[in-house]
mmCIF file of C-alpha atoms and ligand atoms in Angstrom:
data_model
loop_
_atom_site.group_PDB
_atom_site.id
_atom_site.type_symbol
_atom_site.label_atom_id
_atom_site.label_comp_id
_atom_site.label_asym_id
_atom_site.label_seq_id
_atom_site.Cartn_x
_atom_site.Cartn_y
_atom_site.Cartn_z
ATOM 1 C CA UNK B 1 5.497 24.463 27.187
ATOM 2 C CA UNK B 2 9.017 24.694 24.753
ATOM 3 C CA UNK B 3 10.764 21.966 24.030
ATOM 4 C CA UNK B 4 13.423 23.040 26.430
ATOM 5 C CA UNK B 5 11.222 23.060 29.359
ATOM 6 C CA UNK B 6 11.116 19.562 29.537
ATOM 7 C CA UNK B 7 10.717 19.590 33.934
ATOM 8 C CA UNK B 8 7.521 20.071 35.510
ATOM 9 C CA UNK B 9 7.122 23.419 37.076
ATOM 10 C CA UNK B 10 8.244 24.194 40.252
ATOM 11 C CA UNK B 11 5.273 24.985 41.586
ATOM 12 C CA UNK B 12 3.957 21.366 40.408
ATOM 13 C CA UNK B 13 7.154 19.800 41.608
ATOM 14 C CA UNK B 14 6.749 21.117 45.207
ATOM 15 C CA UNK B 15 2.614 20.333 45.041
ATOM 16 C CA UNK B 16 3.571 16.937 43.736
ATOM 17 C CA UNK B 17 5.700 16.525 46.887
ATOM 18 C CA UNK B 18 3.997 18.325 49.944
ATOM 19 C CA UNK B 19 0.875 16.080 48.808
ATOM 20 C CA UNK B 20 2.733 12.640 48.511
ATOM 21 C CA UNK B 21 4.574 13.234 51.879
ATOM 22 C CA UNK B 22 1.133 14.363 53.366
ATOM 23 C CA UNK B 23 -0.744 10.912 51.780
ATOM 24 C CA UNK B 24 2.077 8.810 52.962
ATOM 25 C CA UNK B 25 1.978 10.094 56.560
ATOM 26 C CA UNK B 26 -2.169 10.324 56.544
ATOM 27 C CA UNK B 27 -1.595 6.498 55.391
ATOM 28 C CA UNK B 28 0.569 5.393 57.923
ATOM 29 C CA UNK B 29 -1.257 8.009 61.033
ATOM 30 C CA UNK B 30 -4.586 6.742 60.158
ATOM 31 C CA UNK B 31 -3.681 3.132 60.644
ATOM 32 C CA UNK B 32 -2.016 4.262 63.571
ATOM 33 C CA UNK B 33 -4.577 6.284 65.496
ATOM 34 C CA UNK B 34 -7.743 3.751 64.544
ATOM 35 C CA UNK B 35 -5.795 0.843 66.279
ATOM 36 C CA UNK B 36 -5.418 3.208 69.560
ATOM 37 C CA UNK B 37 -7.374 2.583 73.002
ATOM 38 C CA UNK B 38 -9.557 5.929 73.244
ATOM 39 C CA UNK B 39 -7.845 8.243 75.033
ATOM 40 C CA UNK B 40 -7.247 12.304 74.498
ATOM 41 C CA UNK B 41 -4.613 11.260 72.534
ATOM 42 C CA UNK B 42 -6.499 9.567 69.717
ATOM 43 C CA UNK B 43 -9.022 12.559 70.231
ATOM 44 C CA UNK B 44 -5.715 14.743 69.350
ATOM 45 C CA UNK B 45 -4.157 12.476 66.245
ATOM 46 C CA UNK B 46 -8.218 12.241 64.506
ATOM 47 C CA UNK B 47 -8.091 16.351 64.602
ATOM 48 C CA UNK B 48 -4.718 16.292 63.133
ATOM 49 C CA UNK B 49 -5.655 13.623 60.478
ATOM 50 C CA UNK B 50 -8.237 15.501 59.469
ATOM 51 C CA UNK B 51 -6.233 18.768 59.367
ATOM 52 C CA UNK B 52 -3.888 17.335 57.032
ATOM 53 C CA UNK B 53 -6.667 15.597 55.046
ATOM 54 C CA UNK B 54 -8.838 19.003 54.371
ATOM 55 C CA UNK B 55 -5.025 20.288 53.560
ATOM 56 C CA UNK B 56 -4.705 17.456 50.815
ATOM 57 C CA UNK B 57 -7.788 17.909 49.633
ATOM 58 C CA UNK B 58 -7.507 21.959 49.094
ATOM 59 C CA UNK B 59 -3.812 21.473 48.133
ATOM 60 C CA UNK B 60 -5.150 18.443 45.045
ATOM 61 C CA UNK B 61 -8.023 21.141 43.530
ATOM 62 C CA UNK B 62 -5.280 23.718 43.262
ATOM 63 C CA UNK B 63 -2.955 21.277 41.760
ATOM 64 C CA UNK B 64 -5.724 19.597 39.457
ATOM 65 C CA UNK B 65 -6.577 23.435 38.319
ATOM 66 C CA UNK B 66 -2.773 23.942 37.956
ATOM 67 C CA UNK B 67 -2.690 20.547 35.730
ATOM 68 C CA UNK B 68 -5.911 21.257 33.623
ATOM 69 C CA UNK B 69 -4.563 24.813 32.053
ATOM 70 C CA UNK B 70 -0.900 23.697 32.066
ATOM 71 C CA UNK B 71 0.644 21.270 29.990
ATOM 72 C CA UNK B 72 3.287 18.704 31.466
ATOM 73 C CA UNK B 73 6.542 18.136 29.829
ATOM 74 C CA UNK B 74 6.891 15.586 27.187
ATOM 75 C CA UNK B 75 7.538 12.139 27.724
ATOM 76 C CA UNK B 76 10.165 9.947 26.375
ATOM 77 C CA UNK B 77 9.332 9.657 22.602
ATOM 78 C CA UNK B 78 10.728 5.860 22.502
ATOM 79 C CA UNK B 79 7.981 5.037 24.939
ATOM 80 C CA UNK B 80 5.573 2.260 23.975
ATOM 81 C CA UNK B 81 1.697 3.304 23.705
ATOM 82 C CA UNK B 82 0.625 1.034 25.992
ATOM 83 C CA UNK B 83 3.507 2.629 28.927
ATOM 84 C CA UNK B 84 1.966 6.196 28.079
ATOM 85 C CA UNK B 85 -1.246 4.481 28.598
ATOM 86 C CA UNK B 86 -0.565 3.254 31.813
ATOM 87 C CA UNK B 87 0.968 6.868 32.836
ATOM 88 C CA UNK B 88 -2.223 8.557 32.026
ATOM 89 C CA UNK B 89 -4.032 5.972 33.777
ATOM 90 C CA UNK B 90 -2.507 5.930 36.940
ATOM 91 C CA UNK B 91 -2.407 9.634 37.053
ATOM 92 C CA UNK B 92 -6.041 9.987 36.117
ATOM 93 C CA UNK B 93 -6.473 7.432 39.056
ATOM 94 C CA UNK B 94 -4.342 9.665 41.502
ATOM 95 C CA UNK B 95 -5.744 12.522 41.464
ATOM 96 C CA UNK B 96 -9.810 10.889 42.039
ATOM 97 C CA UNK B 97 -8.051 9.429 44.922
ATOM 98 C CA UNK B 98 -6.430 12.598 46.258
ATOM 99 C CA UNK B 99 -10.240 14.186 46.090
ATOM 100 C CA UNK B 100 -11.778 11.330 46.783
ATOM 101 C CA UNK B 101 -10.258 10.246 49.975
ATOM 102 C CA UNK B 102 -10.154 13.270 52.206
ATOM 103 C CA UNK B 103 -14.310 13.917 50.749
ATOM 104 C CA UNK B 104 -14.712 10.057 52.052
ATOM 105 C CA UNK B 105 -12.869 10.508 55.241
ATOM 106 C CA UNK B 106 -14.936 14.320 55.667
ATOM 107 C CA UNK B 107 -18.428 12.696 54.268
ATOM 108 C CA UNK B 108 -17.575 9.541 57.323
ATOM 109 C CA UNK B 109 -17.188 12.443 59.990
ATOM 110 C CA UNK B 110 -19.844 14.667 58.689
ATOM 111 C CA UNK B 111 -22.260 11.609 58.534
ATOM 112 C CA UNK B 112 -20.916 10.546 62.347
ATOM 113 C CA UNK B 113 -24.059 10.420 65.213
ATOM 114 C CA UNK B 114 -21.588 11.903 67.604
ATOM 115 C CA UNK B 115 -21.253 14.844 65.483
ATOM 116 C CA UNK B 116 -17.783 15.835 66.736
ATOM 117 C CA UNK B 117 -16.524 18.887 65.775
ATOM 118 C CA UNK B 118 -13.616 19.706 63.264
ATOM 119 C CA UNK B 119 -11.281 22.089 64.144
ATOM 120 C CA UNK B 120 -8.290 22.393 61.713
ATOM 121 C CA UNK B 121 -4.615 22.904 62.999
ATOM 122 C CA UNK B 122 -6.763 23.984 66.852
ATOM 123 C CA UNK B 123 -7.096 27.056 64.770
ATOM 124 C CA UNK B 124 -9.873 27.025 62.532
ATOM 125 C CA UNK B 125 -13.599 25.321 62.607
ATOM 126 C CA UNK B 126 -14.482 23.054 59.540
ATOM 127 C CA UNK B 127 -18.328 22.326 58.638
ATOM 128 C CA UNK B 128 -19.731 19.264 58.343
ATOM 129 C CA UNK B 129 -20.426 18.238 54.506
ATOM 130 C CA UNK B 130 -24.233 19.408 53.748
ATOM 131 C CA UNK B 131 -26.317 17.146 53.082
ATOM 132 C CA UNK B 132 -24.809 13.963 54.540
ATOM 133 C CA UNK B 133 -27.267 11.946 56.014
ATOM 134 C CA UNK B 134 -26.529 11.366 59.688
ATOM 135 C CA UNK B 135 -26.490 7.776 60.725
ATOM 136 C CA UNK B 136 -23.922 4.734 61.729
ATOM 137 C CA UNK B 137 -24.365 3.485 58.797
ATOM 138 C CA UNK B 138 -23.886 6.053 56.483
ATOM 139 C CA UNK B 139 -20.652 6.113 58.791
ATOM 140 C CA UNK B 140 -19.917 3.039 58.473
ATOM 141 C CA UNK B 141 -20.372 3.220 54.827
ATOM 142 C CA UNK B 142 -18.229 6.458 54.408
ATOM 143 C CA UNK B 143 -15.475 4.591 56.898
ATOM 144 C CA UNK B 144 -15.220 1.167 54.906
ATOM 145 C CA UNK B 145 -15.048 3.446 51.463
ATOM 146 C CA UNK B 146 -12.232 5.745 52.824
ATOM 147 C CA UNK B 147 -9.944 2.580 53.843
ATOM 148 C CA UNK B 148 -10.289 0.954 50.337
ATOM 149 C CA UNK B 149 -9.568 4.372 48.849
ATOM 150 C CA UNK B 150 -6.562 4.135 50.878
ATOM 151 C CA UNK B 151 -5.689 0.641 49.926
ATOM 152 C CA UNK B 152 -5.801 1.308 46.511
ATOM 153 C CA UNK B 153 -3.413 4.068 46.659
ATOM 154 C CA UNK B 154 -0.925 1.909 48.064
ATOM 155 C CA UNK B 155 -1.466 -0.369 45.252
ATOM 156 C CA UNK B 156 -0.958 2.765 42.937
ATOM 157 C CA UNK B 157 1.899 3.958 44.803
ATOM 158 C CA UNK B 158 3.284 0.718 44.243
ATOM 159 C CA UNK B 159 3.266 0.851 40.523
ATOM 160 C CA UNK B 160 4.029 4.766 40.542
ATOM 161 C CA UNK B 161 7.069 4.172 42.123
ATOM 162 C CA UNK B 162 8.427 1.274 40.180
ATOM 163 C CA UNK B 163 7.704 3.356 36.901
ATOM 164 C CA UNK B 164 9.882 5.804 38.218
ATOM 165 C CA UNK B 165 12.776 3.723 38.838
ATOM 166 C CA UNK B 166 12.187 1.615 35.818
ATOM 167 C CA UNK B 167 12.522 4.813 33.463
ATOM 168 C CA UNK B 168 15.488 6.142 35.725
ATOM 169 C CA UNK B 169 17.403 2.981 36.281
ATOM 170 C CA UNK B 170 16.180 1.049 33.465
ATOM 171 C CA UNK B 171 15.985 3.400 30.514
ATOM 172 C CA UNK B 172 18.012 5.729 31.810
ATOM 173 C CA UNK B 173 15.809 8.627 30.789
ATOM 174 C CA UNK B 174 14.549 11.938 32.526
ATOM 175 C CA UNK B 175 11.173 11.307 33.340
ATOM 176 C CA UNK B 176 12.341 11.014 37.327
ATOM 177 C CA UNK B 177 14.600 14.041 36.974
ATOM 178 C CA UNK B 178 11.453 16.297 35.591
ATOM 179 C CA UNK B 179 10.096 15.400 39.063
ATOM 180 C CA UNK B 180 12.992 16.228 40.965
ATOM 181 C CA UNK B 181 14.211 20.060 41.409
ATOM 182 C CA UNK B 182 18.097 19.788 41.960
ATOM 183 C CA UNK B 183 18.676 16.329 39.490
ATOM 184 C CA UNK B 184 20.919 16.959 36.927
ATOM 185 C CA UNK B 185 18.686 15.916 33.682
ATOM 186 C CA UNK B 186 20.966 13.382 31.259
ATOM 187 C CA UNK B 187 19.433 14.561 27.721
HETATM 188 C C1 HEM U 1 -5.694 12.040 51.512
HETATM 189 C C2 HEM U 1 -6.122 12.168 52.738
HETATM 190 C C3 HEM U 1 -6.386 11.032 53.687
HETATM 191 C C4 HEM U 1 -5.802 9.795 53.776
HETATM 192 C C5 HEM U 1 -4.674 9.207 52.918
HETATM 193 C C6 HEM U 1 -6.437 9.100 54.876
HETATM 194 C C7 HEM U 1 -6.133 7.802 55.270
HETATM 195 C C8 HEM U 1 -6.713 7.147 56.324
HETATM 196 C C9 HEM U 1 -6.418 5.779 56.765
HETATM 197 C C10 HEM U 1 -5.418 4.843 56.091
HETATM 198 C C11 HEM U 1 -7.178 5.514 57.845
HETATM 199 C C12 HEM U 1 -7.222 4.211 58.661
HETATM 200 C C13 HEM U 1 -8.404 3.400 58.172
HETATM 201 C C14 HEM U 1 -8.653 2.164 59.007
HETATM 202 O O1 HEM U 1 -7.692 1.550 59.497
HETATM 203 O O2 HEM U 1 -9.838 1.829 59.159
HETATM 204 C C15 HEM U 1 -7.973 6.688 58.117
HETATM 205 C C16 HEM U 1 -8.882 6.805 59.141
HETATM 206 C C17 HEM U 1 -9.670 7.912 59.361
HETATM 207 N N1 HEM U 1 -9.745 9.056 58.589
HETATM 208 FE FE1 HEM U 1 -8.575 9.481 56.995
HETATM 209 N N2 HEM U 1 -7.390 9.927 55.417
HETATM 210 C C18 HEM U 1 -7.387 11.110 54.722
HETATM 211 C C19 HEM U 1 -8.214 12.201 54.937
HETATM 212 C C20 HEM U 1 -9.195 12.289 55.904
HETATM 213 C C21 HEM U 1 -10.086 13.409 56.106
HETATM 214 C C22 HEM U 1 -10.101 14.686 55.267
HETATM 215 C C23 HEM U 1 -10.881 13.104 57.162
HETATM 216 C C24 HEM U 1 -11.985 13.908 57.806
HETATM 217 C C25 HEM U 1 -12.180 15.205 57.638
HETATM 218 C C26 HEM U 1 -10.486 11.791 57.634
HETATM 219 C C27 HEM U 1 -11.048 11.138 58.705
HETATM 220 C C28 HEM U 1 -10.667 9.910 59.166
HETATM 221 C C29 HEM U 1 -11.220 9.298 60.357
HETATM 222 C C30 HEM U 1 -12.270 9.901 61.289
HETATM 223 C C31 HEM U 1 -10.594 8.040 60.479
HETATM 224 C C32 HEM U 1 -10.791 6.995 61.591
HETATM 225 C C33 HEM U 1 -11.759 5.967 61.178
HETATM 226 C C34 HEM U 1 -11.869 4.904 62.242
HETATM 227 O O3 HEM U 1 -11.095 4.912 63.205
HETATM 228 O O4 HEM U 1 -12.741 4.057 62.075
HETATM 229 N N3 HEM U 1 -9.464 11.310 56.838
HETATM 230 N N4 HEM U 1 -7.688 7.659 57.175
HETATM 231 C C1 HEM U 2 1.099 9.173 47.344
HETATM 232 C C2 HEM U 2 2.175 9.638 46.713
HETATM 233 C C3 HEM U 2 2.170 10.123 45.265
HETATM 234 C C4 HEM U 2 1.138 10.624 44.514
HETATM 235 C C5 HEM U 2 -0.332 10.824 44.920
HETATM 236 C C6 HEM U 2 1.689 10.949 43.201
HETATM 237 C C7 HEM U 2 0.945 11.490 42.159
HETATM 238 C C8 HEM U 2 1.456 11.824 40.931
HETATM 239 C C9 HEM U 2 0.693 12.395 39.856
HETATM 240 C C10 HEM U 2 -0.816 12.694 39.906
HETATM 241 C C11 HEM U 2 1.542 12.626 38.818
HETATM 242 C C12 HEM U 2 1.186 13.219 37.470
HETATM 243 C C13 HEM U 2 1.556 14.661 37.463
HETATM 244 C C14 HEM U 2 0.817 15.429 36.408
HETATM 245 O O1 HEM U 2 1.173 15.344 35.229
HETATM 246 O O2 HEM U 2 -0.133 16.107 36.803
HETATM 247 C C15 HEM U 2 2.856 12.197 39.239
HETATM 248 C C16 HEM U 2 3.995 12.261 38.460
HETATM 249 C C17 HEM U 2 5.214 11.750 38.837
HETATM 250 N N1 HEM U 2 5.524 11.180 40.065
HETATM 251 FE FE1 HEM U 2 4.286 10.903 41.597
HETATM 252 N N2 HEM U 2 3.033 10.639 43.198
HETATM 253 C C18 HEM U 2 3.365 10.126 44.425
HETATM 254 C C19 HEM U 2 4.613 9.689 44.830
HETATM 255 C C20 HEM U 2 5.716 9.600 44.022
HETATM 256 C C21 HEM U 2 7.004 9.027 44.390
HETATM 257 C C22 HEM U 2 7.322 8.410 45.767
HETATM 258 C C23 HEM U 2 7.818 9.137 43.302
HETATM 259 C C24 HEM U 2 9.271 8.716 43.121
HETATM 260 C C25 HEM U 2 9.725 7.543 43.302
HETATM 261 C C26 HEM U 2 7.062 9.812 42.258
HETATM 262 C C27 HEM U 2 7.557 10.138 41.008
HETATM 263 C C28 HEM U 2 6.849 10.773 40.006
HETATM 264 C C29 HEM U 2 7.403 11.108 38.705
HETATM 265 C C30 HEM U 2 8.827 10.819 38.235
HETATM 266 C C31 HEM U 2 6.387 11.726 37.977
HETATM 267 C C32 HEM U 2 6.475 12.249 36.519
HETATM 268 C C33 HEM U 2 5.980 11.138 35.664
HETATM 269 C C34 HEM U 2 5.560 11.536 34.304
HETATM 270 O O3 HEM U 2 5.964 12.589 33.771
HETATM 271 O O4 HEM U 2 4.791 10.756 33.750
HETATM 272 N N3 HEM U 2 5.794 10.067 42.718
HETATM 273 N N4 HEM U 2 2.779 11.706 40.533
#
């Protein structure tokens, strides 16, 4: 990438996006839908949680591919080692939770007794993960690691978002803007 290309791609800004709208909803639906009485309406919201989720999880190995043979744009060269630390870290962390939490949340349903089917968007069917031992407790399991994979993003997102402000509002550099399509960039 040249100097002057100092925004992430468009295609990474608009995969960057789609998936953090996506997580956010998935976050706040899958609360939502496991505190429901069981009715065909929970039946409805699990098939479109998982929907999104197999989304996310397709959407995050395109984007990790993407990531791996592209280089991102440079970040501020004032910025101490132990900030660019941190960056890496928390993006290293995003994007095992972006895998890792739809395969939980498709490793709890593929591992369910009641083996209920997955059909994506009504449209199209979605195996079971081979291999998955079938039990509750392997459910169970699968569940309880899914929710703390969830907690912890929020914990990330947390951070992630307070970086973001810090360097826009704070240092009043472009790291925010090379996120953002229309932002005018200040360097
Ligand atoms: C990044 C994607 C995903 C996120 C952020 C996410 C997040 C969540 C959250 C926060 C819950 C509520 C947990 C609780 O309160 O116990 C939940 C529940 C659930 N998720 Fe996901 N999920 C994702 C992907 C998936 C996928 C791909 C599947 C299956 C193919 C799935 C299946 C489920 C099921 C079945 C529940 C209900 C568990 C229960 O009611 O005990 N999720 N999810
Ligand atoms: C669940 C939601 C989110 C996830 C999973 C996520 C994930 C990521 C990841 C993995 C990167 C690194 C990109 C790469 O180099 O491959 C990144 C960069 C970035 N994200 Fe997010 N993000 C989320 C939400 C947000 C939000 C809400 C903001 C704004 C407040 C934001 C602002 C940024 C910025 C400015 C960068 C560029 C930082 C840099 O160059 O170091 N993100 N995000």
């Amino acid at each position: 990438m040249s100097a002057s290309q100092e925004r992430y791609a468009t295609i990474a800004i608009i995969l960057h996006w789609v998936i953090a709208l996506m997580i956010i909803g998935q976050i706040a639906g899958g609360i939502y839908m496991h505190n429901l009485p069981a009715t065909s309406l929970k039946f409805e919201l699990y098939q479109w949680h998982k929907s999104f989720g197999i989304t996310i999880l397709l959407l995050s190995f395109a984007r990790l591919a993407w990531r791996l043979s592209h280089k991102p744009p440079p970040l501020p060269a004032n910025m101490p080692d132990w900030e660019r630390l941190a960056a890496r870290a928390t993006h290293i962390g995003f994007y095992v939770l972006m895998i890792g939490m739809p395969l939980a949340g498709w490793m709890m349903v593929s591992a369910s007794p009641k083996d209920v089917p997955t059909v994506l968007f009504d449209v199209i069917p979605w195996p079971h993960l081979p291999g998955v031992p079938r039990s509750e407790g392997a459910e169970d399991l699968f569940a309880e690691i899914h929710k703390i994979l969830a907690f912890m993003t929020v914990g990330l997102l947390v951070l992630h978002i307070a970086a973001a402000l810090k360097h826009h509002f704070v240092n009043k550099d472009d790291v925010l803007a090379g996120m953002l399509p229309l932002v005018k960039k200040r360097g």
